[in-house]
Coordinates of N, CA and C in Angstrom, one line a residue:
Chain Q
X3 N -19.7 33.8 -12.3 CA -20.9 33.8 -13.1 C -20.9 35.4 -11.8
X4 N -21.6 36.4 -12.0 CA -21.2 38.1 -10.7 C -21.6 36.8 -9.8
X5 N -21.3 37.5 -8.3 CA -21.6 37.5 -7.0 C -21.1 38.5 -6.0
X6 N -22.0 38.6 -5.3 CA -22.0 39.7 -4.4 C -21.7 39.7 -3.0
X7 N -21.1 40.2 -2.2 CA -20.3 39.2 -1.1 C -20.4 40.9 -0.2
X8 N -21.4 40.7 0.9 CA -21.4 41.4 2.3 C -20.8 40.7 3.4
X9 N -19.7 41.3 4.3 CA -18.9 40.6 4.8 C -19.3 40.9 6.3
X10 N -20.8 42.1 6.7 CA -21.2 41.8 8.3 C -22.3 41.3 8.1
X11 N -22.7 40.4 8.9 CA -24.3 40.2 8.2 C -25.4 40.9 9.8
X12 N -25.1 41.1 10.6 CA -24.9 42.1 11.5 C -24.3 42.5 12.4
X13 N -24.7 44.4 12.1 CA -23.8 44.7 12.6 C -24.5 46.2 14.1
X14 N -23.6 46.5 15.1 CA -24.9 47.2 16.4 C -23.8 47.9 16.7
X15 N -24.2 49.2 16.5 CA -23.1 50.0 16.9 C -24.3 51.5 18.0
X16 N -23.6 52.0 18.5 CA -24.8 53.3 19.6 C -23.9 54.2 18.8
X17 N -25.7 54.4 18.8 CA -25.6 56.9 18.2 C -24.5 57.4 18.1
X18 N -24.2 58.7 17.3 CA -23.2 59.1 16.9 C -21.4 58.0 16.4
X19 N -22.1 56.9 16.3 CA -20.5 56.5 16.1 C -20.5 56.7 14.6
X20 N -19.2 56.4 14.0 CA -19.0 55.7 12.7 C -19.1 54.2 11.8
X21 N -20.2 54.6 11.0 CA -20.5 53.3 11.0 C -19.4 52.5 9.6
X22 N -19.2 51.2 9.1 CA -18.7 51.4 7.8 C -19.3 49.9 7.3
X23 N -20.3 49.6 6.2 CA -20.3 48.5 5.6 C -20.2 48.2 4.6
X24 N -19.1 47.0 4.1 CA -18.1 46.2 3.2 C -18.8 46.0 2.2
X25 N -18.7 46.1 0.7 CA -19.2 44.9 -0.1 C -18.0 45.1 -0.7
X26 N -18.0 43.3 -1.3 CA -17.9 43.2 -2.4 C -17.9 42.3 -3.2
X27 N -17.0 42.5 -5.3 CA -17.9 42.0 -6.5 C -17.3 41.3 -6.7
X28 N -17.7 40.4 -7.3 CA -16.3 39.3 -8.5 C -17.2 39.4 -9.9
X29 N -16.8 40.4 -10.5 CA -17.0 41.0 -12.0 C -16.0 41.6 -12.3
X30 N -14.9 40.7 -14.0 CA -13.8 42.2 -14.4 C -14.2 43.6 -14.6
X31 N -15.1 42.9 -15.1 CA -15.8 44.4 -16.0 C -16.5 45.8 -15.4
X32 N -16.9 46.6 -16.9 CA -17.1 47.7 -16.0 C -18.5 47.1 -15.2
X33 N -18.4 48.1 -14.4 CA -20.2 47.6 -13.5 C -20.5 48.8 -13.1
X34 N -21.9 48.7 -12.3 CA -22.8 49.6 -11.9 C -22.9 48.8 -10.9
X35 N -22.8 49.8 -9.9 CA -22.8 49.5 -8.1 C -24.3 50.5 -7.9
X36 N -25.0 49.8 -6.6 CA -26.4 49.7 -5.9 C -26.0 50.3 -4.6
X37 N -26.2 50.6 -4.0 CA -26.9 50.7 -2.2 C -27.9 50.9 -1.3
X38 N -28.9 49.8 -0.8 CA -30.5 49.8 -0.6 C -30.7 49.4 0.4
X39 N -31.3 50.5 1.3 CA -32.2 49.9 2.7 C -33.7 49.5 3.0
X40 N -33.4 49.0 3.9 CA -34.7 48.3 3.9 C -35.0 48.9 5.1
X41 N -35.9 49.9 5.5 CA -36.7 49.2 7.4 C -37.3 48.4 7.2
X42 N -37.5 48.3 8.9 CA -38.0 46.9 9.8 C -40.3 46.9 8.6
X43 N -40.3 46.4 8.0 CA -41.8 45.8 7.5 C -41.6 46.2 5.8
X44 N -40.0 47.3 5.8 CA -41.0 47.7 4.0 C -40.0 47.7 3.5
X45 N -41.5 48.3 2.2 CA -39.4 47.6 1.0 C -38.1 49.0 1.0
X46 N -37.3 48.2 -0.3 CA -36.4 48.8 -1.1 C -36.2 49.9 -1.3
X47 N -35.1 50.8 -0.6 CA -35.6 52.2 -1.3 C -33.8 52.1 -2.1
X48 N -33.3 53.4 -2.7 CA -31.8 53.0 -3.4 C -31.2 54.3 -2.1
X49 N -30.7 54.0 -2.4 CA -29.3 54.6 -1.0 C -28.6 56.1 -2.2
X50 N -27.9 55.4 -3.0 CA -26.8 55.7 -3.8 C -26.5 55.1 -4.9
X51 N -25.9 54.9 -5.8 CA -25.0 54.1 -7.5 C -24.1 54.8 -7.9
X52 N -23.2 54.2 -8.7 CA -21.9 53.6 -9.1 C -22.0 53.2 -10.6
X53 N -21.4 54.5 -11.6 CA -21.8 53.9 -13.4 C -20.3 55.0 -13.1
X54 N -19.5 55.6 -13.2 CA -18.5 56.4 -13.2 C -18.2 57.3 -13.1
X55 N -17.2 57.9 -13.5 CA -16.4 59.2 -12.8 C -16.2 59.4 -11.2
X56 N -16.0 59.6 -10.7 CA -16.2 60.9 -9.2 C -16.0 58.7 -8.5
X57 N -15.0 58.4 -8.0 CA -15.8 57.0 -7.8 C -15.9 57.0 -5.0
X58 N -15.9 58.0 -5.3 CA -16.7 58.5 -4.6 C -18.3 59.8 -4.2
X59 N -19.0 58.6 -4.0 CA -20.2 58.9 -4.2 C -21.0 59.4 -3.7
X60 N -21.7 60.0 -3.8 CA -23.0 60.9 -2.1 C -25.0 60.0 -2.2
X61 N -25.2 59.8 -1.1 CA -26.6 59.7 -1.9 C -27.4 60.8 -0.6
X62 N -28.8 59.5 0.0 CA -29.4 60.3 0.8 C -29.5 60.4 2.2
X63 N -29.7 60.6 3.3 CA -29.9 60.7 4.8 C -28.2 60.4 4.8
X64 N -26.6 61.3 4.1 CA -25.9 61.6 4.8 C -25.2 60.4 4.4
X65 N -25.2 59.4 4.0 CA -24.6 58.4 3.5 C -23.1 58.3 2.4
X66 N -23.1 57.4 1.8 CA -22.3 57.7 1.2 C -20.9 56.6 0.6
X67 N -20.1 55.6 -0.2 CA -19.6 55.0 -1.0 C -18.6 55.0 -1.8
X68 N -17.2 54.2 -2.1 CA -16.1 54.5 -1.8 C -16.1 53.1 -2.6
X69 N -16.3 53.5 -4.7 CA -15.4 52.9 -5.4 C -14.4 52.5 -5.7
X70 N -14.0 51.4 -5.6 CA -12.7 51.2 -5.8 C -12.2 49.3 -6.6
X71 N -12.2 49.6 -7.5 CA -11.6 49.1 -8.7 C -10.7 48.0 -8.3
X72 N -9.8 48.1 -7.3 CA -8.6 47.1 -7.8 C -8.6 46.4 -6.5
X73 N -10.0 47.0 -5.7 CA -10.0 46.1 -4.4 C -11.8 44.8 -4.4
X74 N -12.5 45.8 -6.6 CA -13.6 45.4 -6.1 C -14.4 45.1 -5.2
X75 N -15.0 46.9 -4.5 CA -15.0 46.9 -3.8 C -16.1 48.4 -3.7
X76 N -17.1 48.1 -2.9 CA -18.4 49.4 -3.1 C -18.5 49.2 -0.9
X77 N -17.8 49.7 -0.7 CA -18.1 50.1 1.2 C -18.9 51.3 1.2
X78 N -20.0 51.3 2.1 CA -20.9 52.1 2.6 C -20.1 52.5 3.4
X79 N -20.9 53.7 4.2 CA -20.1 54.6 4.4 C -21.1 55.8 5.4
X80 N -20.8 56.3 6.8 CA -21.4 56.8 7.3 C -21.5 58.1 8.6
X81 N -20.4 58.9 8.6 CA -19.3 59.7 9.5 C -20.1 59.4 11.5
X82 N -21.6 59.3 11.3 CA -22.7 59.2 12.9 C -24.2 59.1 12.5
X83 N -23.9 57.2 12.5 CA -25.2 56.9 12.6 C -26.2 57.2 13.9
X84 N -27.9 56.8 13.4 CA -28.8 57.8 14.0 C -29.6 56.2 14.4
X85 N -30.4 56.4 15.1 CA -31.5 55.5 16.0 C -32.2 55.3 14.6
X86 N -32.9 56.2 13.5 CA -33.3 56.0 12.5 C -32.9 55.0 11.4
X87 N -31.8 54.6 11.2 CA -30.6 54.5 10.7 C -31.0 53.1 10.5
X88 N -31.8 52.3 12.1 CA -31.3 51.0 11.9 C -32.3 50.4 11.2
X89 N -31.9 49.3 10.1 CA -32.8 48.7 9.1 C -31.3 47.4 8.5
X90 N -31.5 46.7 7.6 CA -31.1 45.9 6.2 C -30.3 46.7 5.4
X91 N -29.3 46.6 5.0 CA -28.9 47.2 4.1 C -28.3 46.6 2.9
X92 N -29.2 46.5 1.8 CA -28.0 45.6 0.8 C -27.6 46.9 -0.3
X93 N -25.9 45.6 -0.5 CA -25.4 45.8 -2.0 C -26.2 45.6 -3.0
X94 N -25.4 46.0 -4.2 CA -26.2 45.2 -5.7 C -24.4 45.4 -6.9
X95 N -25.5 45.1 -7.8 CA -24.0 45.5 -9.2 C -24.4 44.4 -10.2
X96 N -24.4 45.6 -10.8 CA -25.1 44.9 -12.6 C -23.5 45.3 -13.9
X97 N -23.5 44.2 -14.0 CA -22.8 44.6 -15.8 C -23.1 45.9 -16.0
X98 N -22.4 46.9 -16.3 CA -22.1 48.6 -17.0 C -22.2 48.3 -18.7
X99 N -21.2 47.6 -19.0 CA -20.9 47.6 -20.1 C -22.2 47.4 -21.7
X100 N -23.0 47.0 -21.1 CA -24.3 46.5 -21.9 C -25.9 46.8 -20.2
X101 N -27.1 47.0 -21.6 CA -28.0 47.5 -20.7 C -28.9 46.1 -20.8
X102 N -28.7 46.2 -19.7 CA -29.2 44.4 -18.6 C -30.8 44.7 -17.5
X103 N -31.5 43.7 -17.6 CA -32.1 43.7 -16.7 C -31.8 43.2 -15.5
X104 N -30.6 42.3 -15.2 CA -30.0 41.7 -14.5 C -29.7 42.8 -13.7
X105 N -30.3 42.6 -12.3 CA -29.1 42.8 -10.5 C -29.0 41.6 -9.7
X106 N -27.4 42.0 -9.6 CA -27.3 40.7 -8.4 C -27.2 41.1 -7.4
X107 N -27.9 40.3 -5.6 CA -27.9 41.2 -4.8 C -26.6 40.6 -4.2
X108 N -26.8 41.2 -2.7 CA -25.6 41.0 -1.5 C -26.4 40.1 -0.3
X109 N -26.1 39.6 0.3 CA -27.3 38.9 1.4 C -27.8 39.9 2.1
X110 N -27.6 40.7 2.3 CA -27.7 42.0 3.0 C -26.8 41.7 4.5
X111 N -27.2 43.6 5.8 CA -26.6 43.5 6.1 C -27.3 44.6 7.7
X112 N -27.9 43.2 7.9 CA -28.3 44.2 9.5 C -27.9 45.2 9.9
X113 N -27.6 46.7 10.3 CA -27.5 47.4 11.2 C -28.6 47.4 12.2
X114 N -28.0 47.5 13.7 CA -28.3 48.1 14.7 C -27.8 49.0 15.6
X115 N -29.2 50.6 15.8 CA -28.0 52.0 16.0 C -29.2 51.3 17.5
X116 N -28.4 51.9 18.7 CA -29.2 52.1 19.7 C -29.0 53.2 20.8
X117 N -30.2 54.2 21.0 CA -30.5 55.3 21.4 C -28.6 55.6 22.9
Chain P
X29 N -48.7 59.9 -8.5 CA -47.4 59.7 -8.0 C -47.1 58.5 -8.4
X30 N -45.5 57.9 -9.4 CA -44.3 57.4 -8.7 C -44.4 56.2 -8.5
X31 N -45.1 55.3 -9.3 CA -44.6 53.7 -8.1 C -44.9 52.6 -8.4
X32 N -44.4 51.1 -8.1 CA -44.5 50.0 -8.2 C -45.7 49.8 -7.3
X33 N -46.5 49.1 -8.2 CA -47.7 48.2 -7.4 C -47.7 46.7 -7.8
X34 N -47.5 45.8 -6.9 CA -48.7 45.1 -6.5 C -49.5 44.5 -6.0
X35 N -50.2 43.2 -6.1 CA -51.5 42.8 -5.3 C -51.0 41.6 -5.1
X36 N -51.9 40.4 -4.4 CA -52.4 41.1 -2.9 C -50.9 41.1 -2.6
X37 N -50.4 42.1 -1.6 CA -49.9 42.4 -0.5 C -49.2 40.6 0.3
X38 N -50.7 40.2 1.5 CA -50.7 38.8 1.6 C -51.8 38.0 1.3
X39 N -50.5 36.7 1.1 CA -51.6 35.4 0.1 C -51.2 33.9 0.9
X40 N -52.3 33.3 1.4 CA -52.1 32.6 1.4 C -52.7 31.1 0.8
X41 N -51.9 30.1 0.6 CA -52.6 29.2 -0.6 C -52.2 28.4 -0.6
X42 N -52.9 26.7 -0.4 CA -52.2 25.0 -0.6 C -51.5 25.5 -1.6
X43 N -50.4 24.1 -1.9 CA -49.8 23.5 -2.5 C -50.4 22.7 -4.1
X44 N -49.7 23.2 -5.2 CA -50.9 22.6 -6.0 C -52.0 23.8 -6.5
X45 N -51.9 24.4 -6.2 CA -52.9 25.7 -6.1 C -52.6 26.9 -7.6
X46 N -53.0 27.3 -8.7 CA -52.6 28.6 -9.2 C -53.0 29.6 -9.1
X47 N -52.1 30.5 -9.0 CA -51.4 31.6 -8.3 C -51.2 32.9 -9.1
X48 N -51.7 33.9 -9.1 CA -50.2 35.2 -9.9 C -50.7 36.0 -8.9
X49 N -49.6 36.9 -8.8 CA -49.1 38.1 -8.4 C -48.7 39.5 -9.3
X50 N -49.9 40.5 -9.3 CA -50.0 41.4 -10.3 C -48.8 42.4 -9.9
X51 N -48.3 42.9 -10.9 CA -47.4 43.8 -10.4 C -47.3 45.5 -12.1
X52 N -48.1 45.9 -11.4 CA -47.4 47.0 -12.5 C -47.2 48.5 -11.8
X53 N -46.7 49.5 -13.5 CA -45.9 50.3 -13.2 C -46.0 51.8 -13.9
X54 N -46.7 53.0 -13.1 CA -46.4 54.1 -14.1 C -45.9 55.1 -14.4
X55 N -45.0 54.6 -14.9 CA -43.0 55.6 -15.3 C -42.6 55.2 -16.2
X56 N -43.1 54.5 -16.9 CA -42.4 54.2 -18.6 C -41.3 53.9 -18.8
X57 N -41.5 52.5 -17.5 CA -40.2 52.1 -17.2 C -40.2 51.3 -18.8
X58 N -38.5 50.7 -18.7 CA -38.3 49.2 -19.9 C -38.7 48.4 -19.2
X59 N -37.8 47.6 -17.9 CA -37.1 46.5 -17.4 C -38.3 47.1 -16.0
X60 N -38.2 45.7 -16.3 CA -39.4 45.3 -14.9 C -38.5 44.1 -14.7
X61 N -39.0 43.6 -13.5 CA -38.4 42.4 -12.7 C -38.8 41.4 -11.8
X62 N -38.5 40.5 -10.2 CA -40.1 39.6 -10.0 C -39.0 39.3 -8.9
X63 N -38.0 39.8 -7.5 CA -37.0 39.2 -6.9 C -37.7 38.1 -5.5
X64 N -37.0 36.8 -4.8 CA -37.8 36.6 -3.7 C -37.4 37.4 -2.8
X65 N -37.0 37.4 -1.6 CA -36.8 38.0 -0.3 C -36.5 36.9 1.0
X66 N -35.4 35.9 1.2 CA -36.0 35.1 2.2 C -34.1 35.8 3.0
X67 N -34.7 35.2 3.8 CA -33.9 35.4 5.5 C -32.1 35.0 5.2
X68 N -31.5 35.7 5.0 CA -29.9 35.4 5.5 C -30.2 35.1 4.1
X69 N -30.5 35.0 2.8 CA -30.0 34.7 1.5 C -30.5 35.7 0.0
X70 N -30.5 37.3 0.9 CA -30.9 38.2 0.7 C -31.9 38.0 -0.9
X71 N -32.0 39.0 -1.3 CA -32.5 38.9 -2.7 C -32.5 38.4 -3.9
X72 N -33.2 37.1 -4.5 CA -32.5 36.7 -5.2 C -33.7 36.7 -6.7
X73 N -33.1 37.0 -7.7 CA -33.4 38.3 -8.7 C -34.7 36.4 -9.6
X74 N -35.6 36.0 -9.7 CA -36.4 35.9 -10.8 C -36.3 35.9 -12.2
X75 N -37.1 36.2 -12.9 CA -37.5 36.7 -13.8 C -37.2 38.2 -14.0
X76 N -36.5 38.4 -15.5 CA -36.7 39.8 -16.0 C -37.3 39.4 -17.0
X77 N -37.5 41.2 -17.7 CA -37.9 41.9 -18.5 C -37.3 42.8 -18.8
X78 N -36.8 43.5 -20.3 CA -35.7 44.8 -20.8 C -37.5 44.4 -21.7
X79 N -38.2 44.4 -22.2 CA -39.6 44.5 -22.9 C -40.1 44.7 -22.9
X80 N -41.5 44.5 -23.9 CA -42.4 43.9 -24.1 C -42.0 42.2 -25.1
X81 N -42.9 41.6 -24.5 CA -42.7 40.7 -24.9 C -41.2 39.8 -24.9
X82 N -40.4 40.7 -24.4 CA -38.9 40.2 -23.8 C -38.5 39.4 -22.0
X83 N -38.9 38.6 -22.2 CA -38.2 38.0 -20.5 C -36.5 36.8 -20.5
X84 N -36.2 37.1 -19.6 CA -35.0 36.4 -19.0 C -34.6 36.0 -17.7
X85 N -34.6 34.9 -17.5 CA -34.5 34.3 -16.4 C -32.9 34.9 -15.4
X86 N -33.7 35.1 -14.3 CA -32.8 35.5 -13.0 C -31.6 34.5 -12.9
X87 N -31.8 34.3 -11.0 CA -31.4 32.8 -10.6 C -31.9 32.3 -10.3
X88 N -32.5 32.2 -10.1 CA -34.0 31.5 -9.3 C -35.8 30.4 -10.0
X89 N -35.0 30.6 -11.1 CA -36.0 31.5 -12.4 C -37.2 28.9 -11.6
X90 N -37.1 28.7 -11.5 CA -37.7 27.4 -11.6 C -39.7 27.9 -11.0
X91 N -39.9 27.4 -11.8 CA -41.6 27.0 -10.5 C -42.9 28.3 -10.7
X92 N -41.2 29.5 -11.0 CA -42.5 30.6 -11.7 C -42.3 31.0 -13.4
X93 N -43.3 31.8 -13.7 CA -43.1 31.5 -15.1 C -44.0 33.9 -15.2
X94 N -43.4 34.2 -16.0 CA -43.5 35.3 -15.7 C -44.2 36.6 -17.7
X95 N -44.7 36.3 -17.7 CA -44.8 37.3 -19.1 C -45.7 38.7 -19.4
X96 N -45.2 39.2 -20.5 CA -44.5 40.8 -20.4 C -45.7 41.2 -22.1
X97 N -47.3 41.0 -21.8 CA -47.8 41.3 -22.7 C -47.5 43.2 -22.7
X98 N -47.8 44.1 -21.9 CA -47.5 44.7 -21.7 C -46.7 45.8 -21.4
X99 N -46.4 47.6 -21.5 CA -45.1 47.7 -20.9 C -45.7 48.0 -19.5
X100 N -46.6 48.0 -18.9 CA -46.4 48.4 -18.0 C -46.9 47.1 -17.0
X101 N -47.0 46.0 -17.3 CA -47.3 44.9 -16.1 C -46.2 43.7 -17.0
X102 N -46.5 43.1 -15.3 CA -45.1 42.3 -15.4 C -45.9 41.3 -14.7
X103 N -46.7 40.7 -14.2 CA -47.0 39.3 -13.9 C -46.5 38.1 -12.9
X104 N -46.2 37.1 -11.8 CA -45.7 37.0 -11.8 C -46.3 35.6 -11.7
X105 N -46.6 34.2 -12.1 CA -47.5 33.0 -12.6 C -46.4 32.1 -11.6
X106 N -47.6 31.4 -10.4 CA -46.6 29.5 -9.9 C -47.9 29.0 -10.0
X107 N -47.0 27.9 -11.3 CA -48.3 26.9 -11.8 C -48.8 25.9 -10.5
X108 N -48.0 25.4 -9.9 CA -48.2 24.9 -8.5 C -47.1 25.1 -7.4
X109 N -47.9 26.0 -6.7 CA -46.8 27.0 -6.0 C -46.3 25.5 -4.7
X110 N -45.3 25.2 -4.5 CA -45.0 24.1 -3.1 C -44.4 25.5 -1.7
X111 N -44.2 24.2 -1.0 CA -44.1 25.2 0.7 C -42.7 25.6 0.6
X112 N -41.3 25.3 -0.7 CA -40.5 25.6 -0.8 C -41.0 27.6 -1.9
X113 N -41.1 27.4 -1.9 CA -41.8 29.2 -2.3 C -42.2 30.1 -1.2
X114 N -42.7 29.6 -0.4 CA -43.4 30.7 0.9 C -42.5 31.7 1.0
X115 N -42.3 32.8 0.6 CA -41.0 34.1 1.0 C -41.9 35.5 0.8
X116 N -41.0 35.7 0.6 CA -41.3 37.7 0.0 C -41.4 38.3 -1.1
X117 N -42.2 38.7 -2.0 CA -42.0 38.5 -3.2 C -41.9 40.6 -3.5
X118 N -41.0 40.9 -4.6 CA -40.7 42.5 -4.5 C -41.0 42.4 -6.2
X119 N -41.7 43.0 -6.8 CA -41.5 43.6 -7.6 C -41.4 44.7 -8.3
X120 N -40.4 45.2 -9.3 CA -39.1 46.1 -9.3 C -39.4 46.1 -10.8
X121 N -39.0 48.1 -11.3 CA -38.8 48.8 -12.4 C -37.8 49.4 -12.8
X122 N -37.4 50.0 -13.7 CA -36.3 50.9 -14.1 C -36.0 51.4 -15.3
X123 N -35.0 52.5 -15.3 CA -35.9 52.9 -17.0 C -34.6 52.2 -17.5
X124 N -33.4 51.7 -17.1 CA -32.0 51.4 -17.8 C -31.2 51.1 -17.0
X125 N -30.5 50.1 -17.4 CA -29.4 48.9 -16.4 C -28.4 49.9 -15.4
X126 N -28.5 51.3 -16.0 CA -28.1 53.2 -14.7 C -28.5 53.7 -14.0
X127 N -29.7 52.9 -14.2 CA -30.1 53.4 -12.6 C -30.8 52.2 -12.0
X128 N -31.1 52.3 -10.8 CA -31.3 51.6 -9.4 C -32.9 50.7 -10.3
X129 N -33.7 50.1 -9.8 CA -34.3 49.5 -9.5 C -35.5 50.0 -8.6
X130 N -36.4 50.6 -8.9 CA -38.1 50.9 -7.5 C -38.7 49.8 -7.4
X131 N -39.2 49.0 -6.3 CA -39.9 48.5 -5.1 C -41.0 48.8 -5.6
X132 N -41.5 47.9 -5.2 CA -43.2 47.6 -4.6 C -42.8 47.2 -3.3
X133 N -44.1 47.5 -2.8 CA -44.5 47.0 -1.2 C -44.5 45.4 -0.9
X134 N -43.9 45.2 -1.7 CA -43.7 43.0 -1.3 C -45.2 42.3 -1.3
X135 N -44.6 41.1 -1.3 CA -46.4 40.4 -1.4 C -45.7 38.9 -0.9
X136 N -46.1 38.9 0.5 CA -46.3 37.9 1.4 C -46.7 36.8 1.4
X137 N -45.9 35.4 0.7 CA -46.7 34.6 0.1 C -46.2 33.0 1.4
X138 N -47.6 32.3 1.3 CA -47.6 31.3 2.2 C -47.8 29.8 1.4
X139 N -47.7 29.4 1.4 CA -47.6 28.2 0.4 C -47.9 26.9 1.7
X140 N -49.1 26.3 1.7 CA -49.4 25.3 2.9 C -49.6 24.3 2.2

């Protein structure tokens, strides 16, 4: 069965620090990969997605992620975080070779940015 | 405005009393899904639907039912709610597996 693992459960950074959140998945075939953000008290919003092509994808709000197939990873990065980036971040994956409604989420990483 | 609308936003109920959480989307999406969110566990998929009358179980379907009689609606039914179903529930829809799900605002359910 597919699974998604986010190694960092809680990250605390100061403003302007660089961010990298880890995401690993367990599925040997073609995958579609997503990062979502959930601001306090709100629903999930899509930050970025990867399904083919350039493994470095850029999303909204200055976020980017790199797909490394050999490492089964899809880490999220931001060069300089802001206080407003305080939120919970979720990585998600689904099988890419067929149309499926299934989308598996990781446990989430809570990011706290200190002003 | 393109959106997923779920109701109610908050619900407190008693064990065993049947309830339905409604979900509707106005984007003509084929796929719809229900998730529950619990602290430390992330989001877990309950059921999903790939078209009208086509539904499938996610990772945690026990105690839940769904139906997809129309493309825009995907209600979640708890026939006999129990306290372990106390959670935050999200409905979501998407065009295909190459697109992310668009999520509703959530329903916070408490079963006492």
